[in-house]
PDB file of C-alpha atoms in Angstrom:
ATOM      1  CA  MET A 255      -7.705  32.051 129.022  1.00  0.00           C
ATOM      2  CA  ARG A 256      -6.071  33.722 126.230  1.00  0.00           C
ATOM      3  CA  ASP A 257      -6.395  32.266 122.564  1.00  0.00           C
ATOM      4  CA  GLU A 258      -2.543  31.666 121.755  1.00  0.00           C
ATOM      5  CA  THR A 259      -3.482  31.996 118.016  1.00  0.00           C
ATOM      6  CA  GLU A 260      -5.255  35.629 118.518  1.00  0.00           C
ATOM      7  CA  GLY A 261      -3.440  37.896 116.047  1.00  0.00           C
ATOM      8  CA  LEU A 262      -2.290  35.241 113.638  1.00  0.00           C
ATOM      9  CA  ALA A 263      -4.500  36.724 110.762  1.00  0.00           C
ATOM     10  CA  SER A 264      -5.791  34.190 108.263  1.00  0.00           C
ATOM     11  CA  ALA A 265      -9.111  33.059 106.644  1.00  0.00           C
ATOM     12  CA  ALA A 266      -8.192  29.395 107.292  1.00  0.00           C
ATOM     13  CA  PRO A 267      -8.441  27.752 110.573  1.00  0.00           C
ATOM     14  CA  GLN A 268      -5.571  28.323 113.016  1.00  0.00           C
ATOM     15  CA  PRO A 269      -3.413  25.365 114.022  1.00  0.00           C
ATOM     16  CA  LYS A 270      -2.761  24.731 117.497  1.00  0.00           C
ATOM     17  CA  LEU A 271       0.514  25.978 118.663  1.00  0.00           C
ATOM     18  CA  LYS A 272       2.639  23.488 120.762  1.00  0.00           C
ATOM     19  CA  PRO A 273       4.794  24.604 123.649  1.00  0.00           C
ATOM     20  CA  ALA A 274       8.407  25.756 122.455  1.00  0.00           C
ATOM     21  CA  ASN A 275      10.310  23.253 124.418  1.00  0.00           C
ATOM     22  CA  GLU A 276       9.023  20.843 121.678  1.00  0.00           C
ATOM     23  CA  ASN A 277      11.142  22.625 119.114  1.00  0.00           C
ATOM     24  CA  PRO A 278      14.818  21.478 119.065  1.00  0.00           C
ATOM     25  CA  TRP A 279      16.252  24.686 117.897  1.00  0.00           C
ATOM     26  CA  TYR A 280      14.673  26.379 120.772  1.00  0.00           C
ATOM     27  CA  VAL A 281      15.988  23.787 123.375  1.00  0.00           C
ATOM     28  CA  LEU A 282      19.305  24.549 121.876  1.00  0.00           C
ATOM     29  CA  MET A 283      18.882  28.174 122.424  1.00  0.00           C
ATOM     30  CA  THR A 284      17.761  27.985 125.875  1.00  0.00           C
ATOM     31  CA  LEU A 285      19.903  24.713 126.776  1.00  0.00           C
ATOM     32  CA  TYR A 286      21.221  26.620 130.112  1.00  0.00           C
ATOM     33  CA  GLY A 287      18.026  28.505 131.013  1.00  0.00           C
ATOM     34  CA  ASP A 288      18.575  31.986 132.228  1.00  0.00           C
ATOM     35  CA  ASP A 289      22.525  31.879 131.545  1.00  0.00           C
ATOM     36  CA  HIS A 290      22.356  33.807 128.417  1.00  0.00           C
ATOM     37  CA  ASP A 291      26.158  34.362 128.157  1.00  0.00           C
ATOM     38  CA  ARG A 292      26.403  30.516 128.252  1.00  0.00           C
ATOM     39  CA  ASN A 293      23.746  29.977 125.922  1.00  0.00           C
ATOM     40  CA  ARG A 294      25.207  32.483 123.365  1.00  0.00           C
ATOM     41  CA  ALA A 295      28.760  30.668 123.863  1.00  0.00           C
ATOM     42  CA  VAL A 296      27.251  27.164 123.031  1.00  0.00           C
ATOM     43  CA  TRP A 297      24.904  28.318 120.112  1.00  0.00           C
ATOM     44  CA  ASN A 298      27.810  30.515 118.456  1.00  0.00           C
ATOM     45  CA  ALA A 299      30.062  27.385 118.663  1.00  0.00           C
ATOM     46  CA  TRP A 300      27.688  25.395 117.110  1.00  0.00           C
ATOM     47  CA  ALA A 301      26.843  27.749 114.358  1.00  0.00           C
ATOM     48  CA  GLY A 302      31.004  28.016 113.583  1.00  0.00           C
ATOM     49  CA  ARG A 303      30.806  24.509 112.776  1.00  0.00           C
ATOM     50  CA  ALA A 304      28.650  25.686 109.380  1.00  0.00           C
ATOM     51  CA  LEU A 305      31.585  28.114 108.366  1.00  0.00           C
ATOM     52  CA  THR A 306      34.932  27.708 107.133  1.00  0.00           C
ATOM     53  CA  LYS A 307      37.889  29.075 109.236  1.00  0.00           C
ATOM     54  CA  GLY A 308      38.359  31.835 106.642  1.00  0.00           C
ATOM     55  CA  GLU A 309      34.603  32.668 106.875  1.00  0.00           C
ATOM     56  CA  ARG A 310      34.788  33.090 110.627  1.00  0.00           C
ATOM     57  CA  GLN A 311      38.157  35.014 110.452  1.00  0.00           C
ATOM     58  CA  LYS A 312      36.566  37.540 108.065  1.00  0.00           C
ATOM     59  CA  LEU A 313      33.473  38.019 110.079  1.00  0.00           C
ATOM     60  CA  VAL A 314      36.130  39.038 113.082  1.00  0.00           C
ATOM     61  CA  ASP A 315      38.219  40.970 110.538  1.00  0.00           C
ATOM     62  CA  ASP A 316      34.890  43.111 109.705  1.00  0.00           C
ATOM     63  CA  GLY A 317      34.177  43.792 113.234  1.00  0.00           C
ATOM     64  CA  VAL A 318      30.908  42.014 113.285  1.00  0.00           C
ATOM     65  CA  ILE A 319      31.560  39.399 115.749  1.00  0.00           C
ATOM     66  CA  VAL A 320      34.477  39.085 118.385  1.00  0.00           C
ATOM     67  CA  ALA A 321      36.720  35.856 118.244  1.00  0.00           C
ATOM     68  CA  ALA A 322      35.795  34.892 121.619  1.00  0.00           C
ATOM     69  CA  ASP A 323      32.332  34.108 120.269  1.00  0.00           C
ATOM     70  CA  PHE A 324      33.734  31.081 118.275  1.00  0.00           C
ATOM     71  CA  LEU A 325      34.728  28.682 120.896  1.00  0.00           C
ATOM     72  CA  ASP A 326      36.173  25.412 119.587  1.00  0.00           C
ATOM     73  CA  TRP A 327      33.173  23.102 119.110  1.00  0.00           C
ATOM     74  CA  GLU A 328      35.306  19.762 119.126  1.00  0.00           C
ATOM     75  CA  ASN A 329      36.220  20.553 122.659  1.00  0.00           C
ATOM     76  CA  ILE A 330      32.473  20.846 123.927  1.00  0.00           C
ATOM     77  CA  HIS A 331      30.684  18.613 121.262  1.00  0.00           C
ATOM     78  CA  ASP A 332      30.275  15.640 123.547  1.00  0.00           C
ATOM     79  CA  GLU A 333      29.040  17.589 126.383  1.00  0.00           C
ATOM     80  CA  ILE A 334      26.584  19.600 124.519  1.00  0.00           C
ATOM     81  CA  VAL A 335      25.144  16.970 122.616  1.00  0.00           C
ATOM     82  CA  SER A 336      24.699  15.014 125.847  1.00  0.00           C
ATOM     83  CA  LYS A 337      23.267  18.078 127.679  1.00  0.00           C
ATOM     84  CA  PHE A 338      20.776  18.753 124.819  1.00  0.00           C
ATOM     85  CA  ASP A 339      19.505  15.044 124.658  1.00  0.00           C
ATOM     86  CA  ALA A 340      18.924  15.125 128.645  1.00  0.00           C
ATOM     87  CA  GLU A 341      17.388  18.722 128.606  1.00  0.00           C
ATOM     88  CA  PHE A 342      14.942  17.481 125.712  1.00  0.00           C
ATOM     89  CA  ARG A 343      13.867  14.479 127.672  1.00  0.00           C
ATOM     90  CA  ARG A 344      13.593  16.431 130.968  1.00  0.00           C
ATOM     91  CA  ARG A 345      11.311  19.103 129.214  1.00  0.00           C
ATOM     92  CA  ASN A 346       9.118  16.804 127.196  1.00  0.00           C
ATOM     93  CA  GLU A 347       8.986  13.152 127.802  1.00  0.00           C
ATOM     94  CA  PRO A 348       7.107  10.830 128.028  1.00  0.00           C
ATOM     95  CA  HIS A 349       4.902  12.650 125.164  1.00  0.00           C
ATOM     96  CA  CYS A 350       7.693  13.596 122.757  1.00  0.00           C
ATOM     97  CA  SER A 351      10.696  11.655 121.744  1.00  0.00           C
ATOM     98  CA  VAL A 352      14.176  13.105 121.462  1.00  0.00           C
ATOM     99  CA  PRO A 353      14.903  14.400 118.082  1.00  0.00           C
ATOM    100  CA  ASN A 354      18.419  14.609 116.299  1.00  0.00           C
ATOM    101  CA  PHE A 355      20.763  17.119 117.384  1.00  0.00           C
ATOM    102  CA  PRO A 356      20.379  20.167 115.035  1.00  0.00           C
ATOM    103  CA  ASP A 357      22.626  20.630 112.077  1.00  0.00           C
ATOM    104  CA  PRO A 358      24.010  24.286 111.718  1.00  0.00           C
ATOM    105  CA  ARG A 359      24.056  23.658 107.896  1.00  0.00           C
ATOM    106  CA  HIS A 360      20.670  23.021 107.717  1.00  0.00           C
ATOM    107  CA  PRO A 361      17.909  25.787 107.790  1.00  0.00           C
ATOM    108  CA  ILE A 362      16.790  26.902 111.664  1.00  0.00           C
ATOM    109  CA  ARG A 363      13.120  26.495 111.728  1.00  0.00           C
ATOM    110  CA  LEU A 364      10.556  27.788 114.596  1.00  0.00           C
ATOM    111  CA  SER A 365       7.242  26.753 113.562  1.00  0.00           C
ATOM    112  CA  LYS A 366       3.491  26.653 115.150  1.00  0.00           C
ATOM    113  CA  ILE A 367       4.795  27.435 118.942  1.00  0.00           C
ATOM    114  CA  THR A 368       4.291  29.584 121.579  1.00  0.00           C
ATOM    115  CA  VAL A 369       7.448  31.088 123.149  1.00  0.00           C
ATOM    116  CA  GLU A 370       6.156  32.029 126.750  1.00  0.00           C
ATOM    117  CA  HIS A 371       9.535  33.771 128.035  1.00  0.00           C
ATOM    118  CA  SER A 372      11.944  36.577 126.869  1.00  0.00           C
ATOM    119  CA  LEU A 373      14.526  35.637 124.471  1.00  0.00           C
ATOM    120  CA  GLU A 374      18.016  37.158 124.507  1.00  0.00           C
ATOM    121  CA  LEU A 375      19.876  36.507 121.542  1.00  0.00           C
ATOM    122  CA  GLN A 376      22.384  39.490 121.353  1.00  0.00           C
ATOM    123  CA  ARG A 377      25.415  38.953 119.102  1.00  0.00           C
ATOM    124  CA  TRP A 378      24.076  35.362 117.972  1.00  0.00           C
ATOM    125  CA  CYS A 379      25.328  34.139 114.815  1.00  0.00           C
ATOM    126  CA  PHE A 380      22.405  32.381 112.619  1.00  0.00           C
ATOM    127  CA  PRO A 381      24.698  30.640 110.218  1.00  0.00           C
ATOM    128  CA  SER A 382      22.106  29.277 107.622  1.00  0.00           C
ATOM    129  CA  SER A 383      18.476  30.501 106.788  1.00  0.00           C
ATOM    130  CA  VAL A 384      16.037  31.013 109.468  1.00  0.00           C
ATOM    131  CA  TYR A 385      12.276  30.497 109.035  1.00  0.00           C
ATOM    132  CA  ILE A 386       9.947  31.526 111.805  1.00  0.00           C
ATOM    133  CA  SER A 387       6.289  30.707 110.849  1.00  0.00           C
ATOM    134  CA  LEU A 388       3.040  30.726 112.936  1.00  0.00           C
ATOM    135  CA  VAL A 389       4.778  31.662 116.389  1.00  0.00           C
ATOM    136  CA  CYS A 390       3.539  33.621 119.043  1.00  0.00           C
ATOM    137  CA  PHE A 391       6.503  35.223 121.510  1.00  0.00           C
ATOM    138  CA  ASN A 392       4.885  36.389 124.630  1.00  0.00           C
ATOM    139  CA  GLY A 393       7.920  37.942 125.939  1.00  0.00           C
ATOM    140  CA  ASP A 394      10.560  40.472 124.793  1.00  0.00           C
ATOM    141  CA  VAL A 395      12.851  39.243 121.967  1.00  0.00           C
ATOM    142  CA  ASP A 396      16.231  40.703 121.701  1.00  0.00           C
ATOM    143  CA  PHE A 397      18.294  40.278 118.655  1.00  0.00           C
ATOM    144  CA  ASP A 398      20.739  43.151 119.234  1.00  0.00           C
ATOM    145  CA  ASP A 399      23.852  42.841 117.204  1.00  0.00           C
ATOM    146  CA  ALA A 400      22.791  39.517 115.460  1.00  0.00           C
ATOM    147  CA  LEU A 401      24.236  37.985 112.300  1.00  0.00           C
ATOM    148  CA  PHE A 402      21.588  36.251 110.211  1.00  0.00           C
ATOM    149  CA  LEU A 403      24.111  35.075 107.346  1.00  0.00           C
ATOM    150  CA  GLY A 404      21.422  33.383 105.549  1.00  0.00           C
ATOM    151  CA  ASP A 405      17.805  34.352 104.614  1.00  0.00           C
ATOM    152  CA  LEU A 406      15.295  35.453 107.222  1.00  0.00           C
ATOM    153  CA  SER A 407      11.729  34.632 106.687  1.00  0.00           C
ATOM    154  CA  ILE A 408       9.186  35.463 109.578  1.00  0.00           C
ATOM    155  CA  ARG A 409       5.667  34.634 108.664  1.00  0.00           C
ATOM    156  CA  ARG A 410       2.160  35.049 110.557  1.00  0.00           C
ATOM    157  CA  THR A 411       4.166  35.514 113.568  1.00  0.00           C
ATOM    158  CA  VAL A 412       2.959  37.766 116.561  1.00  0.00           C
ATOM    159  CA  PHE A 413       5.452  39.584 118.852  1.00  0.00           C
ATOM    160  CA  GLU A 414       3.123  40.735 121.904  1.00  0.00           C
ATOM    161  CA  CYS A 415       5.963  42.601 123.588  1.00  0.00           C
ATOM    162  CA  GLY A 416       9.018  44.579 122.529  1.00  0.00           C
ATOM    163  CA  VAL A 417      11.293  43.474 119.860  1.00  0.00           C
ATOM    164  CA  ASN A 418      14.758  44.770 119.242  1.00  0.00           C
ATOM    165  CA  PHE A 419      17.192  44.216 116.259  1.00  0.00           C
ATOM    166  CA  LEU A 420      19.532  46.915 116.952  1.00  0.00           C
ATOM    167  CA  GLY A 421      22.718  46.824 115.122  1.00  0.00           C
ATOM    168  CA  ALA A 422      21.903  43.329 113.452  1.00  0.00           C
ATOM    169  CA  SER A 423      23.204  42.483 110.128  1.00  0.00           C
ATOM    170  CA  PHE A 424      21.013  40.859 107.494  1.00  0.00           C
ATOM    171  CA  PHE A 425      23.274  39.243 105.051  1.00  0.00           C
ATOM    172  CA  GLY A 426      20.401  37.410 102.928  1.00  0.00           C
ATOM    173  CA  ARG A 427      17.034  38.041 101.656  1.00  0.00           C
ATOM    174  CA  THR A 428      14.801  39.290 104.585  1.00  0.00           C
ATOM    175  CA  SER A 429      10.748  39.091 104.849  1.00  0.00           C
ATOM    176  CA  PHE A 430       8.401  39.831 107.493  1.00  0.00           C
ATOM    177  CA  SER A 431       4.715  39.367 107.644  1.00  0.00           C
ATOM    178  CA  ALA A 432       3.938  39.863 111.664  1.00  0.00           C
ATOM    179  CA  THR A 433       2.298  41.735 114.121  1.00  0.00           C
ATOM    180  CA  PHE A 434       4.377  43.655 116.426  1.00  0.00           C
ATOM    181  CA  GLY A 435       2.342  44.510 119.508  1.00  0.00           C
ATOM    182  CA  ASP A 436       4.790  46.755 121.280  1.00  0.00           C
ATOM    183  CA  ASP A 437       7.823  49.131 120.401  1.00  0.00           C
ATOM    184  CA  VAL A 438      10.502  47.633 117.702  1.00  0.00           C
ATOM    185  CA  SER A 439      13.988  48.927 116.837  1.00  0.00           C
ATOM    186  CA  PHE A 440      15.951  48.235 113.491  1.00  0.00           C
ATOM    187  CA  SER A 441      18.285  51.150 114.273  1.00  0.00           C
ATOM    188  CA  ILE A 442      21.540  50.904 112.902  1.00  0.00           C
ATOM    189  CA  SER A 443      21.028  47.812 111.472  1.00  0.00           C
ATOM    190  CA  LYS A 444      22.141  46.725 107.854  1.00  0.00           C
ATOM    191  CA  PHE A 445      20.308  45.010 105.273  1.00  0.00           C
ATOM    192  CA  TYR A 446      22.761  43.480 102.604  1.00  0.00           C
ATOM    193  CA  LYS A 447      19.783  42.135 100.320  1.00  0.00           C
ATOM    194  CA  SER A 448      16.436  43.107  99.813  1.00  0.00           C
ATOM    195  CA  ILE A 449      13.827  43.366 102.655  1.00  0.00           C
ATOM    196  CA  VAL A 450       9.790  43.220 102.398  1.00  0.00           C
ATOM    197  CA  PHE A 451       7.369  43.981 105.045  1.00  0.00           C
ATOM    198  CA  HIS A 452       4.404  42.469 103.893  1.00  0.00           C
ATOM    199  CA  ASP A 453       0.728  42.649 105.860  1.00  0.00           C
ATOM    200  CA  SER A 454       2.781  43.509 108.899  1.00  0.00           C
ATOM    201  CA  GLU A 455       1.153  45.673 111.772  1.00  0.00           C
ATOM    202  CA  PHE A 456       3.371  47.728 114.096  1.00  0.00           C
ATOM    203  CA  LYS A 457       1.064  48.730 117.020  1.00  0.00           C
ATOM    204  CA  GLY A 458       4.040  50.315 118.993  1.00  0.00           C
ATOM    205  CA  TYR A 459       6.738  53.058 118.112  1.00  0.00           C
ATOM    206  CA  VAL A 460       9.001  51.565 115.375  1.00  0.00           C
ATOM    207  CA  SER A 461      12.607  52.845 114.478  1.00  0.00           C
ATOM    208  CA  PHE A 462      14.458  52.459 111.291  1.00  0.00           C
ATOM    209  CA  SER A 463      16.981  55.158 112.079  1.00  0.00           C
ATOM    210  CA  ARG A 464      20.374  54.966 110.481  1.00  0.00           C
ATOM    211  CA  VAL A 465      19.399  51.660 109.127  1.00  0.00           C
ATOM    212  CA  VAL A 466      21.282  50.916 105.801  1.00  0.00           C
ATOM    213  CA  PHE A 467      19.073  49.381 103.177  1.00  0.00           C
ATOM    214  CA  SER A 468      21.700  48.123 100.617  1.00  0.00           C
ATOM    215  CA  GLU A 469      19.224  46.558  97.936  1.00  0.00           C
ATOM    216  CA  ASP A 470      15.274  47.321  97.536  1.00  0.00           C
ATOM    217  CA  ALA A 471      13.068  47.907 100.485  1.00  0.00           C
ATOM    218  CA  ASN A 472       9.439  46.955 100.217  1.00  0.00           C
ATOM    219  CA  PHE A 473       6.639  48.045 102.369  1.00  0.00           C
ATOM    220  CA  ILE A 474       3.377  46.508 101.232  1.00  0.00           C
ATOM    221  CA  ASP A 475       0.047  46.369 103.201  1.00  0.00           C
ATOM    222  CA  THR A 476       1.737  47.469 106.246  1.00  0.00           C
ATOM    223  CA  ILE A 477       0.238  49.590 109.005  1.00  0.00           C
ATOM    224  CA  PHE A 478       2.035  51.800 111.206  1.00  0.00           C
ATOM    225  CA  LYS A 479      -0.278  52.553 114.141  1.00  0.00           C
ATOM    226  CA  ARG A 480       1.981  55.000 116.140  1.00  0.00           C
ATOM    227  CA  ARG A 481       5.041  57.073 115.301  1.00  0.00           C
ATOM    228  CA  SER A 482       7.783  55.722 113.042  1.00  0.00           C
ATOM    229  CA  SER A 483      11.073  57.092 112.571  1.00  0.00           C
ATOM    230  CA  PHE A 484      13.266  56.700 109.356  1.00  0.00           C
ATOM    231  CA  GLU A 485      15.964  59.380 110.461  1.00  0.00           C
ATOM    232  CA  MET A 486      19.301  59.129 108.676  1.00  0.00           C
ATOM    233  CA  ALA A 487      18.062  55.791 106.937  1.00  0.00           C
ATOM    234  CA  ARG A 488      19.841  55.122 103.677  1.00  0.00           C
ATOM    235  CA  PHE A 489      17.954  53.734 100.831  1.00  0.00           C
ATOM    236  CA  GLN A 490      20.906  52.691  98.316  1.00  0.00           C
ATOM    237  CA  GLY A 491      18.070  50.492  96.472  1.00  0.00           C
ATOM    238  CA  ARG A 492      14.511  51.257  95.400  1.00  0.00           C
ATOM    239  CA  ALA A 493      12.133  52.330  98.545  1.00  0.00           C
ATOM    240  CA  ARG A 494       8.458  51.179  97.895  1.00  0.00           C
ATOM    241  CA  PHE A 495       5.733  51.905 100.115  1.00  0.00           C
ATOM    242  CA  LEU A 496       2.491  50.407  98.738  1.00  0.00           C
ATOM    243  CA  ASP A 497      -0.941  50.705 100.632  1.00  0.00           C
ATOM    244  CA  VAL A 498       0.942  51.399 103.781  1.00  0.00           C
ATOM    245  CA  VAL A 499      -0.978  53.305 106.518  1.00  0.00           C
ATOM    246  CA  PHE A 500       0.937  55.682 108.869  1.00  0.00           C
ATOM    247  CA  GLY A 501      -1.032  56.403 112.118  1.00  0.00           C
TER     248      GLY A 501
END
């Protein structure tokens, strides 16, 4: 059996990773199983609660999200909360009690879990800061055209398969300390604040083609084992590559 913490580089003993279904945000993300369109509709309606009507309209006017992605939360609130409680109980009882329903105004935290299946998060809106720490993703993860309205921090995390951030928008500070086991694309994404890759490793092809770095971009102690592309990337702040290895 494969060690689920393999690749989570640290001198300290590694914590045991729990099943993703014990994490309330993961259960909300996957509330309707493989019905990705319905999962996105529910998530974005939930996310819209954290935004004012003006903020939602500005995202629509700026073309970063379509109005249809913001359903009226009040119309579906009772159904979704009831579904969340039932689904969390079904996936976890009797060993894990049902937590409070997540509040979109609070940080989103995925920590010390193994995600066994692929995640399709295209056009998802993350309304607050996202913290991903000590997670092993065993399937593809797709963030195409996703909106990160707060900070994004990904630490000591392993992506075993492909990862796509194609066309994603990062409005807060972004930091990665991760191992990417397969190809990764950040093409045509935009970072509005500073971005840091620290102690990261790209084992497959990685594309930063046509990415806009509005502020400083820092690549520190990072390894690119295969080909990487920064074709037509725009560095509007400082670009720093310190102790970086290109394969």
